[in-house]
Amino acid sequence: MAGRIVVLISGSGSNMAALVEACRRRDLPGEVVAVVADRDCLGVDLAAGYDIETVKLEPVGFSSREEWSAALRDRVADFEPDLVVSAGFMRILSPVFVDAFTGRLINLHPSLLPAFPGAHAVRDALAAGAKETGTTVHFVDNEVDHGVIIAQERVPIEADDTEEALHERIKEREHELLPRVCRDLLKGKVRRPGADSDAG
Ligand code: GRF
C-alpha cells in the first residue's frame, strides 16, 4: 500500500510538485494525500491542479501559536500520514506539533546543515563568502533546522552568483533529493528517531 504523505508549504511548492510527480511515476511507494499551507501561495494552486486535497490554516484567528500548532497537528493527523514533509514551510513548528510526528516528520533546508540555519540560508552562505553550499533533509526536532540529518547534496557557489540563481541550482538538486529520501524512508531503509529497533 502506498505510504501516505502530507506536505507542508508556504511558497512556490516546486519541491511538493517534484514529489507528487515522482510518486505518480512510481519512483517511490507513496502518495501525496494532502498539501497543507499557512497562507495563500502558488503551491496551493499547483496542488489543486494535481487534484490533491489542500488545507490552508493561517495563524490569524488563533489566540496563540500553541493553539494554532495544535489545530495544525490535528488537521495533519486526520490524514493519517506515514510521512510529513516540511518543504518551504515558513513557520517554526512547535513541540505540540513536532512531538506528534516523531520519526515521521522531515524538513528540507537549503544549506549544508549545521551551516546556515534559519530563513535566509542561501543569502547567508553568499554573504559568508562560502565556496559551496547545498541542501539537507533532516528529521525535525524541537530546535530550528536541527535534528538527525538523513541526506545532503552539495552545490558549488560561483563567483558571480546571485541569491536567486544559487537558490534555483539548489532547488534542482532538492527536486531529486527529496523524492529519493522519501522513497528510502517509506521502504524502511532509514532508521527513524524514536523507533524501537532498526527500521530494516
Ligand atoms: C526550498 O529551497 C527549501 O529547501 C526551503 O524552501 C524552499 C522551498 O521551495 N525550505 P519550493 O516552495 O519547494 O519551490
CSV table of C-alpha atoms and ligand atoms in Angstrom, one decimal:
chain,number,residue,atom,x,y,z
A,1,MET,CA,0.0,0.0,0.0
A,2,ALA,CA,1.3,3.5,-0.8
A,3,GLY,CA,2.7,5.5,2.0
A,4,ARG,CA,0.6,8.5,2.9
A,5,ILE,CA,2.5,11.8,2.6
A,6,VAL,CA,1.4,15.2,3.8
A,7,VAL,CA,3.4,18.2,2.5
A,8,LEU,CA,3.6,21.5,4.4
A,9,ILE,CA,4.3,24.5,2.2
A,10,SER,CA,4.2,28.3,2.2
A,11,GLY,CA,5.6,29.2,-1.2
A,12,SER,CA,6.0,28.1,-4.8
A,13,GLY,CA,5.8,24.4,-4.0
A,14,SER,CA,8.3,23.2,-6.6
A,15,ASN,CA,9.5,20.5,-4.2
A,16,MET,CA,6.0,19.4,-3.4
A,17,ALA,CA,5.4,19.2,-7.2
A,18,ALA,CA,8.6,17.2,-7.7
A,19,LEU,CA,7.5,14.8,-5.0
A,20,VAL,CA,4.0,14.4,-6.5
A,21,GLU,CA,5.4,13.7,-9.9
A,22,ALA,CA,7.9,11.1,-8.5
A,23,CYS,CA,5.0,9.4,-6.7
A,24,ARG,CA,2.9,9.3,-9.9
A,25,ARG,CA,5.9,7.9,-11.8
A,26,ARG,CA,6.0,5.2,-9.1
A,27,ASP,CA,9.6,6.2,-8.2
A,28,LEU,CA,8.6,5.7,-4.6
A,29,PRO,CA,5.9,3.7,-2.8
A,30,GLY,CA,4.0,6.8,-1.7
A,31,GLU,CA,1.2,9.2,-2.5
A,32,VAL,CA,0.8,12.9,-1.5
A,33,VAL,CA,-2.6,12.8,0.1
A,34,ALA,CA,-2.7,16.4,1.2
A,35,VAL,CA,-0.9,19.7,0.9
A,36,VAL,CA,-1.2,22.0,4.0
A,37,ALA,CA,-0.2,25.7,3.9
A,38,ASP,CA,-0.2,28.5,6.4
A,39,ARG,CA,-1.1,31.1,3.7
A,40,ASP,CA,-2.4,31.6,0.2
A,41,CYS,CA,0.5,30.6,-2.1
A,42,LEU,CA,1.4,29.4,-5.5
A,43,GLY,CA,2.0,25.9,-4.2
A,44,VAL,CA,-1.6,25.5,-3.1
A,45,ASP,CA,-2.8,26.3,-6.6
A,46,LEU,CA,-0.3,23.8,-8.0
A,47,ALA,CA,-1.5,21.1,-5.6
A,48,ALA,CA,-5.2,21.8,-6.5
A,49,GLY,CA,-4.1,21.4,-10.2
A,50,TYR,CA,-2.8,17.9,-9.3
A,51,ASP,CA,-6.2,17.2,-7.7
A,52,ILE,CA,-4.7,16.9,-4.3
A,53,GLU,CA,-6.7,18.0,-1.2
A,54,THR,CA,-5.4,21.3,0.1
A,55,VAL,CA,-5.8,22.9,3.5
A,56,LYS,CA,-5.0,26.5,4.4
A,57,LEU,CA,-4.6,27.1,8.1
A,58,GLU,CA,-3.5,30.6,8.9
A,59,PRO,CA,-2.4,31.5,12.5
A,60,VAL,CA,-4.6,34.6,12.3
A,61,GLY,CA,-7.7,33.8,14.3
A,62,PHE,CA,-6.0,31.6,16.9
A,63,SER,CA,-5.3,33.1,20.3
A,64,SER,CA,-1.7,31.7,20.4
A,65,ARG,CA,0.9,29.9,18.4
A,66,GLU,CA,0.3,26.9,20.6
A,67,GLU,CA,-3.4,26.8,19.7
A,68,TRP,CA,-2.6,27.2,16.0
A,69,SER,CA,0.0,24.4,16.3
A,70,ALA,CA,-2.5,22.1,17.9
A,71,ALA,CA,-5.0,22.8,15.2
A,72,LEU,CA,-2.4,22.2,12.6
A,73,ARG,CA,-1.4,18.9,14.3
A,74,ASP,CA,-5.0,17.7,14.4
A,75,ARG,CA,-5.6,18.7,10.7
A,76,VAL,CA,-2.5,16.8,9.6
A,77,ALA,CA,-3.2,13.8,11.8
A,78,ASP,CA,-6.6,13.5,10.2
A,79,PHE,CA,-4.8,12.4,7.0
A,80,GLU,CA,-3.1,9.5,8.9
A,81,PRO,CA,0.3,10.3,7.3
A,82,ASP,CA,3.2,7.9,7.2
A,83,LEU,CA,5.4,10.9,6.4
A,84,VAL,CA,5.0,14.6,7.0
A,85,VAL,CA,7.3,16.7,4.7
A,86,SER,CA,8.1,20.3,5.5
A,87,ALA,CA,9.2,21.8,2.1
A,88,GLY,CA,9.4,25.5,2.3
A,89,PHE,CA,7.0,25.9,5.3
A,90,MET,CA,7.9,29.2,6.7
A,91,ARG,CA,6.8,28.8,10.3
A,92,ILE,CA,8.6,27.3,13.3
A,93,LEU,CA,6.8,24.1,14.3
A,94,SER,CA,6.3,24.0,18.0
A,95,PRO,CA,6.6,20.9,20.2
A,96,VAL,CA,2.9,20.3,20.3
A,97,PHE,CA,3.2,19.5,16.5
A,98,VAL,CA,6.7,18.1,16.3
A,99,ASP,CA,6.2,15.6,19.2
A,100,ALA,CA,3.0,14.2,17.5
A,101,PHE,CA,5.0,13.1,14.4
A,102,THR,CA,8.3,11.9,15.8
A,103,GLY,CA,10.2,9.8,13.2
A,104,ARG,CA,7.6,10.8,10.5
A,105,LEU,CA,8.4,14.5,10.2
A,106,ILE,CA,11.2,15.7,7.9
A,107,ASN,CA,12.4,19.1,6.7
A,108,LEU,CA,14.1,20.3,3.6
A,109,HIS,CA,16.6,23.1,4.2
A,110,PRO,CA,18.7,24.9,1.5
A,111,SER,CA,22.2,24.6,3.1
A,112,LEU,CA,24.6,22.0,4.4
A,113,LEU,CA,23.4,22.0,8.0
A,114,PRO,CA,24.6,22.7,10.6
A,115,ALA,CA,25.9,25.6,8.4
A,116,PHE,CA,23.5,28.4,7.8
A,117,PRO,CA,20.3,27.5,9.6
A,118,GLY,CA,17.4,30.0,9.5
A,119,ALA,CA,15.1,31.6,7.0
A,120,HIS,CA,17.9,33.2,4.8
A,121,ALA,CA,20.2,30.2,4.3
A,122,VAL,CA,21.1,31.0,0.7
A,123,ARG,CA,21.7,34.7,1.3
A,124,ASP,CA,23.8,33.9,4.4
A,125,ALA,CA,26.0,31.4,2.5
A,126,LEU,CA,26.7,34.0,-0.1
A,127,ALA,CA,27.4,36.7,2.5
A,128,ALA,CA,29.8,34.5,4.3
A,129,GLY,CA,31.8,34.0,1.1
A,130,ALA,CA,31.3,30.2,1.2
A,131,LYS,CA,32.7,28.3,-1.7
A,132,GLU,CA,29.9,25.7,-1.6
A,133,THR,CA,26.6,25.2,0.0
A,134,GLY,CA,23.8,22.7,-0.7
A,135,THR,CA,20.7,21.2,0.8
A,136,THR,CA,19.8,18.9,3.7
A,137,VAL,CA,16.9,16.7,4.5
A,138,HIS,CA,16.7,16.0,8.2
A,139,PHE,CA,14.3,14.7,10.9
A,140,VAL,CA,12.6,17.6,12.7
A,141,ASP,CA,13.2,18.0,16.4
A,142,ASN,CA,12.5,20.9,18.8
A,143,GLU,CA,15.4,23.1,17.6
A,144,VAL,CA,15.2,25.1,14.4
A,145,ASP,CA,16.8,23.5,11.4
A,146,HIS,CA,18.2,20.8,13.7
A,147,GLY,CA,17.7,17.1,14.1
A,148,VAL,CA,19.2,13.9,12.6
A,149,ILE,CA,20.4,14.5,9.1
A,150,ILE,CA,19.2,12.0,6.6
A,151,ALA,CA,20.9,13.2,3.4
A,152,GLN,CA,22.7,16.2,1.9
A,153,GLU,CA,23.7,17.3,-1.6
A,154,ARG,CA,26.5,19.8,-2.3
A,155,VAL,CA,26.2,22.8,-4.6
A,156,PRO,CA,29.2,24.9,-5.6
A,157,ILE,CA,28.9,28.6,-5.3
A,158,GLU,CA,30.0,30.6,-8.4
A,159,ALA,CA,31.9,33.9,-8.2
A,160,ASP,CA,29.1,36.0,-9.7
A,161,ASP,CA,26.2,34.1,-8.1
A,162,THR,CA,23.1,35.9,-7.0
A,163,GLU,CA,20.8,34.6,-4.3
A,164,GLU,CA,18.1,33.7,-6.9
A,165,ALA,CA,20.5,31.9,-9.3
A,166,LEU,CA,22.1,29.9,-6.4
A,167,HIS,CA,18.7,29.0,-4.9
A,168,GLU,CA,17.5,27.8,-8.3
A,169,ARG,CA,20.5,25.5,-8.6
A,170,ILE,CA,19.9,24.2,-5.0
A,171,LYS,CA,16.3,23.5,-5.9
A,172,GLU,CA,17.3,21.5,-8.9
A,173,ARG,CA,19.2,19.2,-6.5
A,174,GLU,CA,16.3,19.2,-4.0
A,175,HIS,CA,13.9,18.1,-6.6
A,176,GLU,CA,15.9,14.9,-6.9
A,177,LEU,CA,17.0,14.5,-3.3
A,178,LEU,CA,13.6,14.9,-1.6
A,179,PRO,CA,11.8,12.1,-3.5
A,180,ARG,CA,14.8,9.8,-3.0
A,181,VAL,CA,14.8,10.4,0.8
A,182,CYS,CA,11.0,9.8,0.9
A,183,ARG,CA,11.5,6.6,-1.0
A,184,ASP,CA,14.2,5.4,1.4
A,185,LEU,CA,12.0,6.3,4.4
A,186,LEU,CA,8.9,4.6,3.1
A,187,LYS,CA,10.9,1.5,2.2
A,188,GLY,CA,12.2,1.3,5.8
A,189,LYS,CA,15.8,2.0,4.8
A,190,VAL,CA,16.3,4.9,7.2
A,191,ARG,CA,16.5,4.5,10.9
A,192,ARG,CA,13.8,6.8,12.4
A,193,PRO,CA,14.3,8.6,15.7
A,194,GLY,CA,12.0,7.1,18.3
A,195,ALA,CA,11.9,3.7,16.6
A,196,ASP,CA,12.4,0.8,19.0
A,197,SER,CA,14.7,-1.1,16.7
A,198,ASP,CA,16.3,-0.7,13.3
A,199,ALA,CA,13.7,0.0,10.7
A,200,GLY,CA,15.4,-2.5,8.4
B,1,GRF,C1,13.5,25.1,-0.7
B,1,GRF,O1,14.7,25.6,-1.2
B,1,GRF,C2,13.6,24.5,0.7
B,1,GRF,O2,14.9,24.0,0.9
B,1,GRF,C3,13.3,25.7,1.6
B,1,GRF,O3,12.4,26.4,0.9
B,1,GRF,C4,12.5,26.2,-0.5
B,1,GRF,C5,11.1,25.8,-1.0
B,1,GRF,O4,11.0,26.0,-2.3
B,1,GRF,N1,13.0,25.3,2.9
B,1,GRF,P1,9.6,25.5,-3.1
B,1,GRF,O5,8.4,26.2,-2.4
B,1,GRF,O6,9.6,24.0,-3.0
B,1,GRF,O7,9.8,25.9,-4.5
